[in-house]
Amino acid sequence: MRISRSVALCVFPFAALLLAAGSSPAPTPALPPNFTQGIITTRVSLPGNPYDKLLSQIDPAKGNVQGQMQQLALRMTPAEQQQFQAEAARLSPALAMGAMMLPRKGTIYCRGQEARVSTDGLSYHLENYFDSAKNAGILLLASQTSPERVAYTYNAATMKTRWQSIVVAEKDYTLKTSPETTLVAGYPSQKTTYTLKPGAGTPVPDEAGSMSQKPVALEVWTSAQIPQMLNFAHPVYVQQQHGITRLLVYFDKERRQKLLYEFTGVQLKPVSAQDLKINTSTPLLDYAKDELQIGMKSLAIMLGGGPGSPAKPSTDD
């Protein structure tokens, strides 16, 4: 079939318009509003850690953690048990203990310059209220299996390096910031890579599972739309101007042993004064005056809590 010149002259411009429309750049998605009030959910994990994979299936809220662990062990096939033992043998003892004590899921209630974090480990429940205007807060730590608990006020200036167990000093690392952004829980975040400078860390033994005293590298994602004051909510102190939405810490030179902290969801919604309040029936200690007593009680709770009836404080609806 022959197409006449007049028909072709009509069709070709129309086809060109379709091609042009199909090749036009996709519209840039609208940025979410700056976060000033709402609820953020978080997750902490140890990717590649065999204990982490197992223990992430346990829910402390259901009670009887030991029973849940036994049920999981019974469901493992002989091949899975053998693989687990082989992976565990290559693991640092510190990260094996870390998997047992990790607060895996958290909820942050934020309003302006105030925030409360609520999270659970296998043996404990933790709540941390922080007022960035006063640079002070209240922390509650309670056993999941006994009435033992400790609550205290603190000043962030004197407690920062104690609460955040991994402190990253920029002078020890080479920093590189990527111009690209990644969406984390819906918020565009920019990645900065930290690489430990030669000689900045102690030599790492050749034994399996050996780690440097300082992380060998970090990848830190921050968003200008997330308040910097929320960076108190994770166990790593990194000096950043904006809020950290994701944080990946590498502990060994092979980068197999690592810790991941990340936002999993952000809800913009009103937060009440009750949402920010920590309810505790125990006397409030002062960290500046009672550091030794607080440390001993906290360690006992995190290592098991001791005998007694189950008791878990909750301010969450």
Short mmCIF file of C-alpha atoms in Angstrom, two decimals:
data_model
loop_
_atom_site.label_atom_id
_atom_site.label_comp_id
_atom_site.label_asym_id
_atom_site.label_seq_id
_atom_site.Cartn_x
_atom_site.Cartn_y
_atom_site.Cartn_z
CA MET A 1 0.00 0.00 0.00
CA ARG A 2 1.44 3.35 -1.02
CA ILE A 3 1.01 6.34 1.33
CA SER A 4 0.38 9.56 -0.53
CA ARG A 5 2.66 12.51 0.05
CA SER A 6 -0.20 14.58 1.55
CA VAL A 7 -1.06 11.88 4.10
CA ALA A 8 2.61 11.43 5.05
CA LEU A 9 3.03 15.15 5.58
CA CYS A 10 0.09 15.04 8.00
CA VAL A 11 1.13 11.87 9.84
CA PHE A 12 4.83 12.54 10.35
CA PRO A 13 4.44 15.82 12.31
CA PHE A 14 1.86 14.08 14.54
CA ALA A 15 4.27 11.17 15.15
CA ALA A 16 7.03 13.62 15.97
CA LEU A 17 4.80 15.25 18.57
CA LEU A 18 4.13 11.84 20.19
CA LEU A 19 7.85 11.03 20.31
CA ALA A 20 8.62 14.40 21.80
CA ALA A 21 5.95 13.93 24.45
CA GLY A 22 7.25 10.46 25.28
CA SER A 23 10.83 11.62 25.67
CA SER A 24 10.11 14.68 27.82
CA PRO A 25 11.69 14.53 31.28
CA ALA A 26 9.52 13.17 34.08
CA PRO A 27 8.22 15.83 36.45
CA THR A 28 10.34 16.26 39.58
CA PRO A 29 8.43 14.87 42.59
CA ALA A 30 7.39 17.47 45.11
CA LEU A 31 9.57 17.64 48.21
CA PRO A 32 7.85 16.67 51.46
CA PRO A 33 7.38 19.50 53.96
CA ASN A 34 10.02 20.12 56.61
CA PHE A 35 9.50 17.82 59.58
CA THR A 36 8.64 19.79 62.71
CA GLN A 37 6.01 17.62 64.38
CA GLY A 38 4.98 14.00 64.08
CA ILE A 39 6.04 10.39 64.60
CA ILE A 40 9.10 8.66 63.16
CA THR A 41 9.67 4.91 63.30
CA THR A 42 13.22 3.58 63.24
CA ARG A 43 15.02 0.26 62.89
CA VAL A 44 18.46 -0.87 64.06
CA SER A 45 20.04 -4.04 62.67
CA LEU A 46 23.34 -5.85 62.21
CA PRO A 47 23.26 -6.95 58.54
CA GLY A 48 24.94 -10.31 57.99
CA ASN A 49 25.04 -11.09 61.72
CA PRO A 50 23.59 -14.60 62.28
CA TYR A 51 22.31 -13.68 65.76
CA ASP A 52 20.64 -10.59 64.33
CA LYS A 53 18.73 -12.63 61.76
CA LEU A 54 17.52 -15.01 64.48
CA LEU A 55 16.74 -12.50 67.22
CA SER A 56 14.91 -10.10 64.89
CA GLN A 57 12.08 -12.65 64.89
CA ILE A 58 11.54 -12.24 68.66
CA ASP A 59 8.97 -9.79 70.00
CA PRO A 60 9.75 -8.69 73.60
CA ALA A 61 6.17 -7.41 73.96
CA LYS A 62 4.92 -11.02 73.82
CA GLY A 63 6.99 -11.97 76.89
CA ASN A 64 8.86 -15.23 77.56
CA VAL A 65 11.83 -14.29 75.42
CA GLN A 66 13.68 -17.47 76.38
CA GLY A 67 10.72 -19.56 75.22
CA GLN A 68 10.58 -17.70 71.91
CA MET A 69 14.30 -18.34 71.40
CA GLN A 70 13.87 -22.04 72.09
CA GLN A 71 11.03 -22.29 69.60
CA LEU A 72 13.14 -20.62 66.92
CA ALA A 73 16.05 -22.97 67.62
CA LEU A 74 13.78 -26.02 67.37
CA ARG A 75 12.51 -24.91 63.97
CA MET A 76 16.02 -24.73 62.51
CA THR A 77 17.05 -27.65 60.29
CA PRO A 78 20.42 -29.37 60.88
CA ALA A 79 21.77 -27.59 57.80
CA GLU A 80 20.60 -24.21 59.13
CA GLN A 81 22.16 -24.94 62.52
CA GLN A 82 25.46 -25.83 60.88
CA GLN A 83 25.42 -22.63 58.81
CA PHE A 84 24.56 -20.58 61.89
CA GLN A 85 27.48 -22.03 63.86
CA ALA A 86 29.90 -21.41 60.99
CA GLU A 87 28.82 -17.77 60.65
CA ALA A 88 28.88 -17.22 64.42
CA ALA A 89 32.46 -18.51 64.61
CA ARG A 90 33.59 -15.67 62.33
CA LEU A 91 31.78 -13.05 64.38
CA SER A 92 33.30 -10.61 66.86
CA PRO A 93 32.23 -11.39 70.46
CA ALA A 94 31.29 -7.72 70.82
CA LEU A 95 28.82 -7.95 67.93
CA ALA A 96 27.41 -11.22 69.26
CA MET A 97 26.66 -9.44 72.54
CA GLY A 98 25.44 -6.41 70.61
CA ALA A 99 22.87 -8.52 68.77
CA MET A 100 21.49 -9.69 72.12
CA MET A 101 21.19 -6.17 73.55
CA LEU A 102 20.18 -4.22 70.44
CA PRO A 103 17.04 -2.02 70.62
CA ARG A 104 15.74 -3.05 67.20
CA LYS A 105 12.65 -0.92 66.65
CA GLY A 106 11.99 2.56 67.93
CA THR A 107 9.33 5.26 67.83
CA ILE A 108 10.20 8.95 68.03
CA TYR A 109 7.50 11.45 69.03
CA CYS A 110 8.63 14.95 68.06
CA ARG A 111 7.14 18.40 68.54
CA GLY A 112 9.29 21.43 67.89
CA GLN A 113 12.43 21.13 69.99
CA GLU A 114 11.13 18.26 72.15
CA ALA A 115 11.23 14.54 71.39
CA ARG A 116 10.63 11.24 73.14
CA VAL A 117 12.06 7.93 71.95
CA SER A 118 10.48 4.64 72.96
CA THR A 119 12.25 1.37 72.16
CA ASP A 120 12.71 -2.21 73.36
CA GLY A 121 15.59 -4.63 73.68
CA LEU A 122 15.18 -8.30 74.54
CA SER A 123 15.77 -7.64 78.24
CA TYR A 124 14.72 -4.02 78.67
CA HIS A 125 12.36 -1.20 77.74
CA LEU A 126 13.86 2.27 77.21
CA GLU A 127 12.37 5.74 76.93
CA ASN A 128 14.37 8.91 76.37
CA TYR A 129 12.90 12.42 76.45
CA PHE A 130 15.06 15.27 75.16
CA ASP A 131 14.48 19.03 75.11
CA SER A 132 17.01 20.61 72.75
CA ALA A 133 16.17 24.13 73.97
CA LYS A 134 17.31 23.16 77.48
CA ASN A 135 19.89 20.62 76.22
CA ALA A 136 18.57 18.24 78.88
CA GLY A 137 16.31 15.25 79.22
CA ILE A 138 14.95 12.30 81.18
CA LEU A 139 15.78 8.64 80.57
CA LEU A 140 13.90 5.58 81.82
CA LEU A 141 15.29 2.03 81.63
CA ALA A 142 13.10 -0.85 82.84
CA SER A 143 13.47 -4.61 82.88
CA GLN A 144 11.18 -6.66 80.62
CA THR A 145 11.04 -9.48 83.21
CA SER A 146 11.14 -7.85 86.65
CA PRO A 147 10.09 -4.67 88.48
CA GLU A 148 13.66 -3.34 88.27
CA ARG A 149 13.94 0.10 86.68
CA VAL A 150 15.97 3.28 86.85
CA ALA A 151 15.03 6.80 85.79
CA TYR A 152 17.17 9.92 85.79
CA THR A 153 17.56 13.44 84.51
CA TYR A 154 20.60 14.38 82.46
CA ASN A 155 22.36 17.25 80.76
CA ALA A 156 23.32 16.38 77.18
CA ALA A 157 26.63 18.24 77.36
CA THR A 158 27.92 15.93 80.10
CA MET A 159 26.33 12.70 78.90
CA LYS A 160 26.67 12.71 75.09
CA THR A 161 29.70 10.44 74.80
CA ARG A 162 28.34 8.04 77.42
CA TRP A 163 24.91 7.62 75.85
CA GLN A 164 26.25 7.38 72.30
CA SER A 165 28.69 4.53 72.65
CA ILE A 166 30.43 5.10 69.28
CA VAL A 167 31.94 8.56 68.91
CA VAL A 168 33.23 9.53 65.45
CA ALA A 169 35.81 12.33 65.40
CA GLU A 170 36.14 13.94 61.96
CA LYS A 171 39.91 14.39 62.39
CA ASP A 172 40.29 10.58 62.22
CA TYR A 173 38.41 10.18 58.93
CA THR A 174 38.49 11.24 55.31
CA LEU A 175 35.07 12.61 54.34
CA LYS A 176 33.42 12.53 50.92
CA THR A 177 29.92 13.86 50.28
CA SER A 178 27.95 12.64 47.26
CA PRO A 179 26.06 15.25 45.19
CA GLU A 180 23.23 12.75 44.66
CA THR A 181 20.30 12.21 47.01
CA THR A 182 18.44 9.07 48.05
CA LEU A 183 14.91 8.88 49.45
CA VAL A 184 14.87 7.55 53.01
CA ALA A 185 11.35 7.19 54.43
CA GLY A 186 10.24 9.70 51.77
CA TYR A 187 12.87 12.34 52.56
CA PRO A 188 15.70 13.18 50.12
CA SER A 189 18.96 12.41 51.90
CA GLN A 190 22.57 13.10 50.96
CA LYS A 191 25.28 10.54 51.71
CA THR A 192 28.62 11.35 53.33
CA THR A 193 31.23 8.59 53.48
CA TYR A 194 33.74 8.45 56.34
CA THR A 195 36.91 6.40 55.81
CA LEU A 196 39.34 5.87 58.69
CA LYS A 197 42.72 7.48 57.99
CA PRO A 198 45.82 5.25 58.06
CA GLY A 199 47.22 5.22 61.58
CA ALA A 200 44.09 6.74 63.14
CA GLY A 201 42.91 3.39 64.50
CA THR A 202 44.65 0.64 66.42
CA PRO A 203 46.06 -2.25 64.33
CA VAL A 204 43.48 -4.99 63.78
CA PRO A 205 44.60 -8.56 64.65
CA ASP A 206 44.34 -11.16 61.90
CA GLU A 207 42.03 -13.43 63.94
CA ALA A 208 38.52 -14.03 62.61
CA GLY A 209 36.03 -11.49 63.87
CA SER A 210 38.67 -8.98 65.01
CA MET A 211 37.60 -5.36 64.91
CA SER A 212 39.24 -1.96 65.14
CA GLN A 213 38.48 0.12 68.23
CA LYS A 214 37.13 2.73 65.82
CA PRO A 215 34.77 2.03 62.89
CA VAL A 216 36.80 1.59 59.72
CA ALA A 217 34.14 3.40 57.70
CA LEU A 218 30.68 4.93 57.90
CA GLU A 219 28.01 5.97 55.43
CA VAL A 220 25.78 8.72 56.79
CA TRP A 221 22.63 9.97 55.05
CA THR A 222 21.24 13.33 56.19
CA SER A 223 18.23 15.41 55.19
CA ALA A 224 17.98 19.19 55.49
CA GLN A 225 14.25 18.69 56.19
CA ILE A 226 14.84 16.61 59.34
CA PRO A 227 15.83 18.44 62.57
CA GLN A 228 19.43 17.92 63.67
CA MET A 229 18.27 17.56 67.29
CA LEU A 230 16.87 14.10 66.49
CA ASN A 231 20.40 12.75 66.07
CA PHE A 232 20.43 12.02 69.81
CA ALA A 233 18.22 8.99 69.13
CA HIS A 234 20.86 6.61 67.77
CA PRO A 235 23.97 5.07 69.44
CA VAL A 236 26.56 6.77 67.21
CA TYR A 237 27.74 10.34 67.65
CA VAL A 238 28.49 11.93 64.26
CA GLN A 239 28.74 15.69 63.90
CA GLN A 240 26.25 16.61 61.17
CA GLN A 241 24.35 19.83 60.49
CA HIS A 242 21.14 18.05 59.46
CA GLY A 243 19.06 15.16 60.72
CA ILE A 244 20.45 11.67 60.13
CA THR A 245 17.96 9.41 58.34
CA ARG A 246 20.24 6.43 57.76
CA LEU A 247 23.60 5.41 59.23
CA LEU A 248 25.73 2.41 58.24
CA VAL A 249 28.78 1.62 60.38
CA TYR A 250 31.52 -0.80 59.25
CA PHE A 251 33.61 -2.34 62.04
CA ASP A 252 36.13 -4.51 60.14
CA LYS A 253 38.31 -3.94 57.10
CA GLU A 254 36.37 -6.55 55.07
CA ARG A 255 33.20 -4.58 55.89
CA ARG A 256 31.28 -7.71 56.84
CA GLN A 257 30.54 -6.68 60.42
CA LYS A 258 28.28 -3.66 60.44
CA LEU A 259 25.44 -1.80 62.13
CA LEU A 260 22.55 -0.10 60.33
CA TYR A 261 20.27 2.59 61.79
CA GLU A 262 17.50 3.95 59.58
CA PHE A 263 14.16 5.72 59.45
CA THR A 264 11.41 3.34 58.32
CA GLY A 265 8.50 5.77 58.34
CA VAL A 266 7.65 9.44 58.91
CA GLN A 267 4.17 10.68 59.81
CA LEU A 268 3.37 14.38 59.92
CA LYS A 269 0.70 14.68 62.61
CA PRO A 270 -0.02 16.55 65.85
CA VAL A 271 1.90 15.35 68.90
CA SER A 272 0.43 16.05 72.34
CA ALA A 273 2.17 16.82 75.61
CA GLN A 274 1.13 13.33 76.77
CA ASP A 275 2.96 11.78 73.80
CA LEU A 276 6.16 13.45 75.03
CA LYS A 277 5.76 12.48 78.67
CA ILE A 278 7.62 9.66 80.40
CA ASN A 279 5.47 8.05 83.10
CA THR A 280 7.55 6.55 85.87
CA SER A 281 6.78 5.54 89.43
CA THR A 282 10.43 5.32 90.41
CA PRO A 283 12.35 8.26 91.97
CA LEU A 284 14.22 10.44 89.50
CA LEU A 285 17.98 10.38 89.97
CA ASP A 286 20.40 13.01 88.67
CA TYR A 287 23.05 11.65 86.29
CA ALA A 288 25.55 14.32 87.34
CA LYS A 289 25.29 13.24 91.00
CA ASP A 290 24.33 9.55 90.79
CA GLU A 291 26.37 8.29 87.82
CA LEU A 292 27.76 5.21 89.62
CA GLN A 293 24.37 4.09 90.97
CA ILE A 294 22.73 4.66 87.58
CA GLY A 295 25.47 2.75 85.77
CA MET A 296 25.21 -0.30 88.05
CA LYS A 297 21.41 -0.42 87.82
CA SER A 298 21.43 0.07 84.05
CA LEU A 299 23.96 -2.71 83.50
CA ALA A 300 21.99 -5.14 85.68
CA ILE A 301 18.78 -4.39 83.78
CA MET A 302 20.34 -4.72 80.32
CA LEU A 303 22.00 -8.00 81.27
CA GLY A 304 18.78 -9.62 82.40
CA GLY A 305 16.97 -7.60 85.04
CA GLY A 306 16.84 -10.25 87.76
CA PRO A 307 13.93 -12.30 89.16
CA GLY A 308 10.45 -10.98 89.53
CA SER A 309 7.13 -10.64 87.81
CA PRO A 310 6.96 -9.15 84.30
CA ALA A 311 6.67 -5.39 84.35
CA LYS A 312 6.96 -3.03 81.44
CA PRO A 313 6.10 0.64 81.67
CA SER A 314 4.39 2.11 78.69
CA THR A 315 3.32 5.56 77.68
CA ASP A 316 2.34 4.47 74.18
CA ASP A 317 -1.30 4.14 73.26
#
